[in-house]
Short mmCIF file of C-alpha atoms in Angstrom, two decimals:
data_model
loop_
_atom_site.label_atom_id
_atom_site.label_comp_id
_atom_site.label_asym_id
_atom_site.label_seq_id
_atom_site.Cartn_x
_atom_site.Cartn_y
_atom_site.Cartn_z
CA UNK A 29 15.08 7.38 -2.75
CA UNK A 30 11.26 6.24 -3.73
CA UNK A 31 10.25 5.46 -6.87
CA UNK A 32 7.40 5.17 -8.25
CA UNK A 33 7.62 1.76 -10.28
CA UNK A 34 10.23 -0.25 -12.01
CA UNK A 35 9.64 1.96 -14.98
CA UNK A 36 10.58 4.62 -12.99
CA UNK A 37 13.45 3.07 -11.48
CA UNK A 38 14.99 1.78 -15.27
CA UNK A 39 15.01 5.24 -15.90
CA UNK A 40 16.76 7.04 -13.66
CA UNK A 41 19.20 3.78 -13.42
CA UNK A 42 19.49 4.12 -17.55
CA UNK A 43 20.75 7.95 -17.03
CA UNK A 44 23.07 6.52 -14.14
CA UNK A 45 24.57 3.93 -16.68
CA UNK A 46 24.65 5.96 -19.67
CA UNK A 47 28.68 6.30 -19.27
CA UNK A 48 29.01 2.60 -20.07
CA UNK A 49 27.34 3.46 -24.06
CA UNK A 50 30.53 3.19 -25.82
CA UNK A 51 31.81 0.21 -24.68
CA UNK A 52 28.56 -1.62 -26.61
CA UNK A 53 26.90 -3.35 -23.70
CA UNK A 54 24.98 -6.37 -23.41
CA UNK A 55 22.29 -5.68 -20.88
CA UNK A 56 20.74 -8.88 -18.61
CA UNK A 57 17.76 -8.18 -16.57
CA UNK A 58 17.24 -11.03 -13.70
CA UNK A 59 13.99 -12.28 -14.12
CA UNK A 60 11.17 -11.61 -13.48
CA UNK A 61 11.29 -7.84 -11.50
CA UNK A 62 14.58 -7.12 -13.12
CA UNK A 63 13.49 -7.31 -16.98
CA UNK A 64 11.52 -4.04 -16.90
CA UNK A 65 14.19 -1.72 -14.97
CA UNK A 66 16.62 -3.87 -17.38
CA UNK A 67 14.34 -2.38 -20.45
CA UNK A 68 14.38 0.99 -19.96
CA UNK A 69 18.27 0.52 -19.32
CA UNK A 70 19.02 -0.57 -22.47
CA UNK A 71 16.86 1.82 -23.98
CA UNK A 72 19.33 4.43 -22.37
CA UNK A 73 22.32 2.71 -23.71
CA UNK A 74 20.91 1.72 -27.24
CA UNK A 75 21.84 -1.34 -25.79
CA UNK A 76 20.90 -5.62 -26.96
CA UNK A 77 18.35 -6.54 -23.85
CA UNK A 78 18.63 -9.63 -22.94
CA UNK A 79 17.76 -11.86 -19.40
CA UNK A 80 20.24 -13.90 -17.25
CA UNK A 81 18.56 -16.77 -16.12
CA UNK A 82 20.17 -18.59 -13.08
CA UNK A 83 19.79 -21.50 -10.50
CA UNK A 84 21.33 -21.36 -7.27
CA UNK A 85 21.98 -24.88 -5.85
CA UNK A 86 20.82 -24.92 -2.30
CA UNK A 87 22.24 -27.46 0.26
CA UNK A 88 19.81 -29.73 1.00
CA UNK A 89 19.02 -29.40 4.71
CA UNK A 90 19.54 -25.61 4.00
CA UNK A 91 18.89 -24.52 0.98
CA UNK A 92 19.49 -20.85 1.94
CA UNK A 93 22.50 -21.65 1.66
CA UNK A 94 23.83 -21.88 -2.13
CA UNK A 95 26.80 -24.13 -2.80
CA UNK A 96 26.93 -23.19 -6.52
CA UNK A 97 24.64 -22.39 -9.27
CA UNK A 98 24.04 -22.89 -12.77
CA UNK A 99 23.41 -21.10 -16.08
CA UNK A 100 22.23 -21.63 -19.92
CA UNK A 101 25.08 -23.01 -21.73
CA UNK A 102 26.06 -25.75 -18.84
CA UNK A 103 27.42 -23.46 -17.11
CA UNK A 104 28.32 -24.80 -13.48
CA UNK A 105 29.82 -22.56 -10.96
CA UNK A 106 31.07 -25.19 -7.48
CA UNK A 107 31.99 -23.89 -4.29
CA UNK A 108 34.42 -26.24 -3.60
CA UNK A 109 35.07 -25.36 0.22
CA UNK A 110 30.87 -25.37 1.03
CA UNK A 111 30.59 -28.18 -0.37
CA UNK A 112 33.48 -29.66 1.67
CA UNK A 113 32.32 -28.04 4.66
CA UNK A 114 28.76 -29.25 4.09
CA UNK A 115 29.66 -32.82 3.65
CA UNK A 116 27.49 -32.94 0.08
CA UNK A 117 28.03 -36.75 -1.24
CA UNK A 118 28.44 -36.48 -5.24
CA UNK A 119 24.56 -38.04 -5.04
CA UNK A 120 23.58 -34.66 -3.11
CA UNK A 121 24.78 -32.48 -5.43
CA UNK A 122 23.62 -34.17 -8.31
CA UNK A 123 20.02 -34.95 -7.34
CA UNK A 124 19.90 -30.54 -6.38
CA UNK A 125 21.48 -30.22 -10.17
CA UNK A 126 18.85 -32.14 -11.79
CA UNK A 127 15.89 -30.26 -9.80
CA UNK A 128 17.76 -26.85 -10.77
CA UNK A 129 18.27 -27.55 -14.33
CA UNK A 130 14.84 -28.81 -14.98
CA UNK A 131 13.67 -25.24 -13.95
CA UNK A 132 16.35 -23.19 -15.20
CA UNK A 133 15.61 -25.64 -18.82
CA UNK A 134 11.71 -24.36 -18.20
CA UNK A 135 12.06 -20.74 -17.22
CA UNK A 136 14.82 -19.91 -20.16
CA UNK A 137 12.57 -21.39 -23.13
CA UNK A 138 9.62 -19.51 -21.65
CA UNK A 139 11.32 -15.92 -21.73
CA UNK A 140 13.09 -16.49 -24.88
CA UNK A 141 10.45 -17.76 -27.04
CA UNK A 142 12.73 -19.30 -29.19
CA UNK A 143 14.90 -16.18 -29.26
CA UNK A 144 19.09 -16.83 -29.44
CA UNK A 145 20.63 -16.40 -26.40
CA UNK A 146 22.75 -13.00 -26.41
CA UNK A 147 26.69 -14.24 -27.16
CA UNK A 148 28.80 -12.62 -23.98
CA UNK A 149 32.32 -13.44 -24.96
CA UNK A 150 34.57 -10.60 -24.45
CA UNK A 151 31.71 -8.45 -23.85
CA UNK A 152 31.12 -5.47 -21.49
CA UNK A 153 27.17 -6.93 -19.45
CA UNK A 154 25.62 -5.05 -17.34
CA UNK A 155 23.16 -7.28 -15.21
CA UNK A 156 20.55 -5.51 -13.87
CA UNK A 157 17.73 -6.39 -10.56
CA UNK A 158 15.25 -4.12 -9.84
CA UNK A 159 17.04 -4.29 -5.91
CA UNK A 160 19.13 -6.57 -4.26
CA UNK A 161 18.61 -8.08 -0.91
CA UNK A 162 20.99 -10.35 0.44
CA UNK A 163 23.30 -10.29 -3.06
CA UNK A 164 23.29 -13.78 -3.28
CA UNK A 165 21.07 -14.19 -6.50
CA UNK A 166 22.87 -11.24 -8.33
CA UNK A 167 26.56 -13.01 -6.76
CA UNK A 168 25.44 -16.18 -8.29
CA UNK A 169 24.54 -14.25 -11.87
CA UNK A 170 27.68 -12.29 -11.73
CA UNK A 171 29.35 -15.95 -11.52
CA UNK A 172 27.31 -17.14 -14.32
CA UNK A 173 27.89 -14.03 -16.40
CA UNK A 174 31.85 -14.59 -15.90
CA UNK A 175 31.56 -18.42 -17.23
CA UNK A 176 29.74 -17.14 -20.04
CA UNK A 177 32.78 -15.43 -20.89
CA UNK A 178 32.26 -11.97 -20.16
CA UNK A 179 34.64 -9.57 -20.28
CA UNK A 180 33.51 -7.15 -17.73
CA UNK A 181 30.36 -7.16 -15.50
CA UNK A 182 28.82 -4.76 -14.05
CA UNK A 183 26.10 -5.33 -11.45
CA UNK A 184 23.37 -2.83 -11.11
CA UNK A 185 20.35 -2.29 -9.10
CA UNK A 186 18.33 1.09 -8.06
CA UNK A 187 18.87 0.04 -4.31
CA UNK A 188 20.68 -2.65 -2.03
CA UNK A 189 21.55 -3.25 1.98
CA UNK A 190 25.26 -1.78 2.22
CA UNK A 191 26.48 -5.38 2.77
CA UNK A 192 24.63 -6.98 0.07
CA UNK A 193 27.01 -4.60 -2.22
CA UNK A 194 30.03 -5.55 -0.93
CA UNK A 195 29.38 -9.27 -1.40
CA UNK A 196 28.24 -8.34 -5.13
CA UNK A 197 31.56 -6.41 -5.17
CA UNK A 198 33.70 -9.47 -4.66
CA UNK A 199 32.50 -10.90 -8.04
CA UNK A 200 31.44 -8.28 -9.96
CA UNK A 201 34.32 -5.47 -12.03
CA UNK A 202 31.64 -2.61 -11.07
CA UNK A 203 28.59 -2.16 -8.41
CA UNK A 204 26.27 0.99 -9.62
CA UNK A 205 23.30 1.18 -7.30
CA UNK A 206 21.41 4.53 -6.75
CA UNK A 207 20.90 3.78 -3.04
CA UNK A 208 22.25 1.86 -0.25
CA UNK A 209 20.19 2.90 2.97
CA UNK A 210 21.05 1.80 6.15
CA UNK A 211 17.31 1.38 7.65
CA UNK A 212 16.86 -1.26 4.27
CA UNK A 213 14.49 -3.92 5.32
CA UNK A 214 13.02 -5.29 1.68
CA UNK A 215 13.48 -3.80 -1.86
CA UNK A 216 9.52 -3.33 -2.11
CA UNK A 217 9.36 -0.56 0.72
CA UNK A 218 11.44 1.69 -2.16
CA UNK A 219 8.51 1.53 -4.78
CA UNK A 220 5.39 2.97 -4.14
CA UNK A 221 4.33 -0.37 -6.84
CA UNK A 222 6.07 -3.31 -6.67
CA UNK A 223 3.37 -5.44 -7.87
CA UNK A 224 4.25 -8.80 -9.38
CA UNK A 225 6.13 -9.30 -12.87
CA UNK A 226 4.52 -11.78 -14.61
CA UNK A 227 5.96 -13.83 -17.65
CA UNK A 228 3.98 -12.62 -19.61
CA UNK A 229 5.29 -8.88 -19.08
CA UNK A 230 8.81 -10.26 -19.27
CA UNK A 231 8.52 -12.24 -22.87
CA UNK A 232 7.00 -9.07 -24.30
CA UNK A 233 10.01 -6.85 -23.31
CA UNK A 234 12.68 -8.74 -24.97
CA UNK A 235 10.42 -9.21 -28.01
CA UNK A 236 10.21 -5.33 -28.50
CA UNK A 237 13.75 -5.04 -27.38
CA UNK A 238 15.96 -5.13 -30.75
CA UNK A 239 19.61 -7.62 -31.02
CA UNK A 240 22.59 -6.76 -32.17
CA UNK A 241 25.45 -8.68 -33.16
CA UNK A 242 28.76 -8.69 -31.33
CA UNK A 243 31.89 -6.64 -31.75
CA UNK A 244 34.04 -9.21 -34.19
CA UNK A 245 37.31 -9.34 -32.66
CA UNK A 246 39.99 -7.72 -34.99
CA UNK A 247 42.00 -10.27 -36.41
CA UNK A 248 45.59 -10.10 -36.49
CA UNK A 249 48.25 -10.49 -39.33
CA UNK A 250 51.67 -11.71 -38.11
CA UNK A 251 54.81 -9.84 -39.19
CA UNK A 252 58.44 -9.24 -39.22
CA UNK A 253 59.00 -5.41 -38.32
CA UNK A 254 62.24 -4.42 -39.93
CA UNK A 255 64.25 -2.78 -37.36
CA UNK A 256 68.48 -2.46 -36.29
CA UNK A 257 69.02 -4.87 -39.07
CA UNK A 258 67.00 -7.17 -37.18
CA UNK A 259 63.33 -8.61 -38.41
CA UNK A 260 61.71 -9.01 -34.58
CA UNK A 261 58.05 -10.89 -34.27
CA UNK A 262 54.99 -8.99 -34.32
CA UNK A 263 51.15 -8.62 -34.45
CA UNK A 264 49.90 -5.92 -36.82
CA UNK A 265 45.60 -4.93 -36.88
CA UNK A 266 44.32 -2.91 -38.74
CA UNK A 267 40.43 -2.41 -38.54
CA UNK A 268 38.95 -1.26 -41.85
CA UNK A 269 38.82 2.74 -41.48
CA UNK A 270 41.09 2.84 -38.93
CA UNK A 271 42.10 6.76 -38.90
CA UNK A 272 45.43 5.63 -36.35
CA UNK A 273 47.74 3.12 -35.66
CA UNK A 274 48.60 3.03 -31.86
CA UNK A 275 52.87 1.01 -31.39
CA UNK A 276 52.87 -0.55 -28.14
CA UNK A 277 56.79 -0.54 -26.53
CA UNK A 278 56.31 -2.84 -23.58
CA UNK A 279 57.70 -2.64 -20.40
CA UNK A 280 61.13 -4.51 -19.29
CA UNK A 281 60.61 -8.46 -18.58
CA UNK A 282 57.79 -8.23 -21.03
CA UNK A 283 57.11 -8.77 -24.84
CA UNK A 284 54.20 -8.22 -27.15
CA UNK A 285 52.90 -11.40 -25.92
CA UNK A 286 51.51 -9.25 -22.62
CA UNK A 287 48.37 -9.86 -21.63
CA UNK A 288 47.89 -6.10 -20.31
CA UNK A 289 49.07 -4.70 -23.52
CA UNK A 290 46.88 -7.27 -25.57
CA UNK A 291 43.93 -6.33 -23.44
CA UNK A 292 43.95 -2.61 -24.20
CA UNK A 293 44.96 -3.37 -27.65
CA UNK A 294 41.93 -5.43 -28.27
CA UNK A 295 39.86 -2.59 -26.98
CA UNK A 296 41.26 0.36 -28.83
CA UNK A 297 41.31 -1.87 -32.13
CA UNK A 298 37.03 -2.72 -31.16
CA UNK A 299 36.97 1.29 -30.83
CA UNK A 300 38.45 1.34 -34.81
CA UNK A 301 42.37 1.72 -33.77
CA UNK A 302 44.79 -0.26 -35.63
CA UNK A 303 47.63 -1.89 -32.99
CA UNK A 304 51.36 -3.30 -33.60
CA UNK A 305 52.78 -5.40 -30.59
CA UNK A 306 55.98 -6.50 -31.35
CA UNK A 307 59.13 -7.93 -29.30
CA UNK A 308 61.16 -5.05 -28.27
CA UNK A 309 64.48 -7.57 -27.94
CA UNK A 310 65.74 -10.48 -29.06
CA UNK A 311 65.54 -13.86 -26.85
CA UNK A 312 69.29 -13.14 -26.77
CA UNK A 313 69.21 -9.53 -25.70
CA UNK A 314 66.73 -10.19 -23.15
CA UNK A 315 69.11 -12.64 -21.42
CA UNK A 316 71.46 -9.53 -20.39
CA UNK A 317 69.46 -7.55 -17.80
CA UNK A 318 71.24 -4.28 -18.97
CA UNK A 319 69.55 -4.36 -22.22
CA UNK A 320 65.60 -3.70 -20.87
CA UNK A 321 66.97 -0.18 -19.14
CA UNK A 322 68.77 1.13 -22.28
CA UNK A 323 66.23 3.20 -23.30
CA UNK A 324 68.44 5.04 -25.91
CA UNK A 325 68.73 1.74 -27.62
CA UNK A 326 64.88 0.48 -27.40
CA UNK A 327 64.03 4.70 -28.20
CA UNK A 328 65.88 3.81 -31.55
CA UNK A 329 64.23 0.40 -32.07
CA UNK A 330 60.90 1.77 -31.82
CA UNK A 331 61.76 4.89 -34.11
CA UNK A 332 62.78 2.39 -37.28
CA UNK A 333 59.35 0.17 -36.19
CA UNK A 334 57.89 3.16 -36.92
CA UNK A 335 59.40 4.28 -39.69
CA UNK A 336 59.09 0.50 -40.85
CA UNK A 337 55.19 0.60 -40.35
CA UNK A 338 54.71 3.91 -42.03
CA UNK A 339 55.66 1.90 -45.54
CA UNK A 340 52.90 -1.07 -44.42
CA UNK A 341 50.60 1.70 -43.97
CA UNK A 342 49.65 5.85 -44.38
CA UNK A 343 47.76 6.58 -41.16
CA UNK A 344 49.53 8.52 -38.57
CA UNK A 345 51.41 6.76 -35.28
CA UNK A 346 50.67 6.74 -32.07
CA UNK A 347 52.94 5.03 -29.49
CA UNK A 348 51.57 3.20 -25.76
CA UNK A 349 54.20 2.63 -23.89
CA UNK A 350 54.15 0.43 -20.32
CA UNK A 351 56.98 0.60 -17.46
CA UNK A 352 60.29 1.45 -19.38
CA UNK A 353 58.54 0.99 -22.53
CA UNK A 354 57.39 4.33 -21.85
CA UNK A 355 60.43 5.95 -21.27
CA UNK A 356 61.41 4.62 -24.46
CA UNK A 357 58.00 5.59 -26.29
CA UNK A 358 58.75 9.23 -24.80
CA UNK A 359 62.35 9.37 -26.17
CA UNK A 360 61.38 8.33 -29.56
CA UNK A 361 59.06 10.56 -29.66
CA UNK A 362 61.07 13.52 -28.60
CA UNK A 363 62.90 13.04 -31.87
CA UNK A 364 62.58 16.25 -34.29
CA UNK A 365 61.64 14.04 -37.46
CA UNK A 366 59.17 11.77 -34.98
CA UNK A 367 55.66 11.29 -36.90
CA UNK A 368 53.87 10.15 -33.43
CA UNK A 369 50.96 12.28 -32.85
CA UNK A 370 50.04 10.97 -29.34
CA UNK A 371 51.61 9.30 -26.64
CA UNK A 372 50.19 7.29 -23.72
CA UNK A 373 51.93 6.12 -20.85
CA UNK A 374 50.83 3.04 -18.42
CA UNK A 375 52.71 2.89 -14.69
CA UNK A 376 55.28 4.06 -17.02
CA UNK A 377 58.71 5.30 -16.12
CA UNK A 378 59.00 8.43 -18.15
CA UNK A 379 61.37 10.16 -15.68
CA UNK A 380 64.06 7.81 -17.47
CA UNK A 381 64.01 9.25 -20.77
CA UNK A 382 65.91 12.17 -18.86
CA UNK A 383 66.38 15.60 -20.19
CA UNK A 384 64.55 14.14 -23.49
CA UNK A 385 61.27 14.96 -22.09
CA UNK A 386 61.36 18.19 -22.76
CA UNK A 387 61.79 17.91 -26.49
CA UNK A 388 58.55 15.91 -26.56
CA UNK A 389 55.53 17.77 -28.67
CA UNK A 390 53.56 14.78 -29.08
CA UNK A 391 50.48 15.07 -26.55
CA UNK A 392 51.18 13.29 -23.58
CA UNK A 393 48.88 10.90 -21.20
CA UNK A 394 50.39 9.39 -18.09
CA UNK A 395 48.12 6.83 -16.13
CA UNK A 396 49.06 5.47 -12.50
CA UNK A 397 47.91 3.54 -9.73
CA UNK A 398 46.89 5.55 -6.88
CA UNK A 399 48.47 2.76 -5.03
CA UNK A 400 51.35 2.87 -6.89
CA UNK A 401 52.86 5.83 -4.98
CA UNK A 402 56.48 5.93 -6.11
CA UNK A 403 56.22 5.78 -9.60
CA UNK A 404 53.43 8.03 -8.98
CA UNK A 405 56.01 10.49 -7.68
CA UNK A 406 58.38 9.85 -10.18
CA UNK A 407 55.06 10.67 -12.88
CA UNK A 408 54.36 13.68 -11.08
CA UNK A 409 58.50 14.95 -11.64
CA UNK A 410 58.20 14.04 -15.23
CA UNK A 411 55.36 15.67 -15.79
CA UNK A 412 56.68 18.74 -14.34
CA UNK A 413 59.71 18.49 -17.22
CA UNK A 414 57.21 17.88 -20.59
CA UNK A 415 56.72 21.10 -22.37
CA UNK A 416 54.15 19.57 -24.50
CA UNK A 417 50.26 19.25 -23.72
CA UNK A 418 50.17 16.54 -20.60
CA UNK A 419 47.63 15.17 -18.32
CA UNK A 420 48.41 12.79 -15.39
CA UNK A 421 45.57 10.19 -14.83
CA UNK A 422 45.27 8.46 -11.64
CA UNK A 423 43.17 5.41 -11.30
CA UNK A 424 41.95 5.06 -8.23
CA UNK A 425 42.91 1.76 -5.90
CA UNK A 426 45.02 0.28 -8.86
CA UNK A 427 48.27 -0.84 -8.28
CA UNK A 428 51.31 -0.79 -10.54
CA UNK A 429 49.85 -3.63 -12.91
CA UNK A 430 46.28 -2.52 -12.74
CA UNK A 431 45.04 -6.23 -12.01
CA UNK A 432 41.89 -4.52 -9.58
CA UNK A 433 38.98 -5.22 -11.05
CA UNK A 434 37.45 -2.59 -13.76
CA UNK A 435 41.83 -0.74 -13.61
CA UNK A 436 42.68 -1.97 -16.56
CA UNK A 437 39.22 -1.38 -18.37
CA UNK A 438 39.67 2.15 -17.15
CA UNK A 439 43.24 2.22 -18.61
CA UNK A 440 41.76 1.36 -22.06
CA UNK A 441 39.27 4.04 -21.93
CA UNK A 442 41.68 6.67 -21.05
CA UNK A 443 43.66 5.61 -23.73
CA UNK A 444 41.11 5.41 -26.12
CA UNK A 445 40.09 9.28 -25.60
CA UNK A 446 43.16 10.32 -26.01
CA UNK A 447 44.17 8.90 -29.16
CA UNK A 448 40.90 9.78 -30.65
CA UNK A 449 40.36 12.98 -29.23
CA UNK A 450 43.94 13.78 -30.67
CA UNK A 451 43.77 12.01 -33.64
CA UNK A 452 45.13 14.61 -36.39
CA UNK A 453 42.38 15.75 -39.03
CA UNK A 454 43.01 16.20 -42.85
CA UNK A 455 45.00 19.42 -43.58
CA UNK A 456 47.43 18.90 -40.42
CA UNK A 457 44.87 20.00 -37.29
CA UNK A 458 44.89 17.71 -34.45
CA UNK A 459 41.22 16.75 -33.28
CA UNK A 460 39.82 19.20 -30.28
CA UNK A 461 41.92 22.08 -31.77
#
């Protein structure tokens, strides 16, 4: 693939990226060539534009070769083992530092012209080059990125050596690059202009490029859900207009405490769902091992949550339910009186709600692991006995917990769509009837 310019190239890498608009992207461009492809990339994504401006800290008698780098903020990113390898005496490494920071000090209050730098925490960023040659610079801003606090990064570039994107890969949740040819030799001999960026050019694009503030973080109210006789510990948000409230029954040797559950929760509640995470058990009844496989039991727990959060609050249930949590999600919701309009499941076990599955209207989502191949079977079975509307989602190369990088993200948007997509309307319809 030739382009013509960078402009060209931010263009037709903007279209390529446009799937990444509703998470509400920060976009970095890597100065100086990067900023305009990065331009017309948030343009595409009605995206804040911002630049990433990094220092990688050469050793001294090759500076090729990075040990670490640096970022705005004091952010310091140490390869322990090249440094050990290299022999680099504490003076080494602090002389390079100084040199670096001077420069990285220089080059960031020259782009930004005063401008606040973009706030990443818990942010989907998208760092973009306008190629990528040996992947060491966008590696090194990927580490950066990741310090900043990022929540997700995606690296992307028009086009990149096939090896250069696999050492990106190793840092980055997501590569997207337009080409990888084998015969690469520089990123110029792709553009028909690859004329120099100067600062100038670079200052002017963020200028024109509008901010916008981050996603607040939903906060959450504390409660005692009212269930068995028993007042368990849990976390109730609710973000103004929220049209659904998505229960979470977690999984056995889990609570609401799980930071899986508390990741996708935080993203359906930044997507305007309201969440409740709350401790399926007591500390008592988790002790016996029986306990976390009656699903009967923790089906009838999370009916009376649910009954118990429809006085807290009118809009209509959803449940998300992870391992047995799902079984039990799927059982409670195969009750006749059951107000649950949607159900996801997350390497759930749904075959052991049984010959309850069939009595299940609610909408039904089941996401796997491709890797995870025999509850993947035992999906597929269950699947086979729902009479209601079901989809099986597989995410590929995640395992059972979905700890790959960008699985879990993916889990979150899949759940999203579903509950919003079947979110019921005034006057009883569901939506996408």
């Amino acid at each position: 693939m030739l382009f013509t310019d960078r402009d060209d190239a931010g263009r037709t890498l903007g279209a390529e990226l446009a799937r990444y608009a509703p998470d509400r992207p920060v976009v970095l461009g890597l100065p100086r060539g990067g900023v305009p492809v990065a331009f017309h990339v948030a343009h595409a994504l009605g995206a804040p534009l911002d630049v990433i401006v990094v220092r990688k800290l050469g050793v001294p008698y090759q500076p090729e070769l990075a040990f670490g780098a640096i970022g705005e903020g004091g952010v310091r990113v140490i390869s322990e083992d090249i440094v050990r390898r290299g022999r680099l005496r504490p003076q080494d490494i602090a002389a390079v530092e100084e040199a670096e920071q001077a420069e990285l000090t220089r080059r960031a209050a020259r782009y930004r012209a005063g401008r606040p730098q973009e706030d990443l925490h818990g942010r989907t960023v998208i760092v973009v080059d306008d190629g990528i040659a040996t992947g060491a610079t966008a590696a090194a801003a990927c580490q950066v990125v990741r310090a900043q606090g990022a929540a997700r990064i995606v690296m992307a570039a028009p086009v990149a050596p096939p090896d250069a994107l696999a050492r990106v890969g190793a840092v980055a949740d997501e590569v997207v690059c337009l080409g990888s040819p084998p015969g690469f030799s520089s990123v110029g001999q792709w553009y028909r202009d690859f004329s120099q960026t100067p600062d100038e050019e670079v200052v002017a694009l963020l200028a024109q490029s509008p901010r916008r503030p981050a996603p607040a973080e939903q906060a959450g109210v504390e409660v005692a859900v009212e269930a068995a006789g028993l007042r368990l510990p849990g976390d109730l948000t609710l973000p103004p207009g929220a049209g659904a409230v998505v229960v979470f029954a977690h999984g056995s040797g889990s609570s609401r405490r799980s930071p899986r559950n508390r990741r996708v929760a935080a993203d359906l509640n930044r997507a305007g769902l309201g969440t409740l995470l709350f401790d399926l058990l007591t500390p008592a009844e988790e002790a016996d091992p029986t306990n976390v496989f009656d699903i009967a039991a923790l089906a009838a727990r999370l009916a009376a949550a649910t009954a118990w959060l429809g006085t807290r609050t009118p809009v209509p249930p959803a449940y998300f339910g992870a391992s047995t949590g799902a079984a039990a999600a799927l059982a409670a919701a195969a009750a006749p009186d059951s107000p649950v309009y949607a159900v996801v499941s997350r390497g759930g076990r749904p075959d052991l709600a049984g010959s309850l599955l069939a009595g299940v209207r609610a909408p039904t989502l089941l996401i796997v692991g491709s890797q995870d191949h025999q509850v993947l079977a035992l999906n597929r079975e269950a699947r086979a006995r729902l009479r209601c509307e079901s989809r099986l989602e597989i995410v590929e190369g995640a395992t059972h917990l979905f700890e790959e990088p960008g699985a879990l993200h993916e889990v979150s948007a899949l759940a999203e769509h579903w509950f919003t997509t079947h979110r019921p309307r005034p006057g009883g319809s569901v939506a996408g009837e």
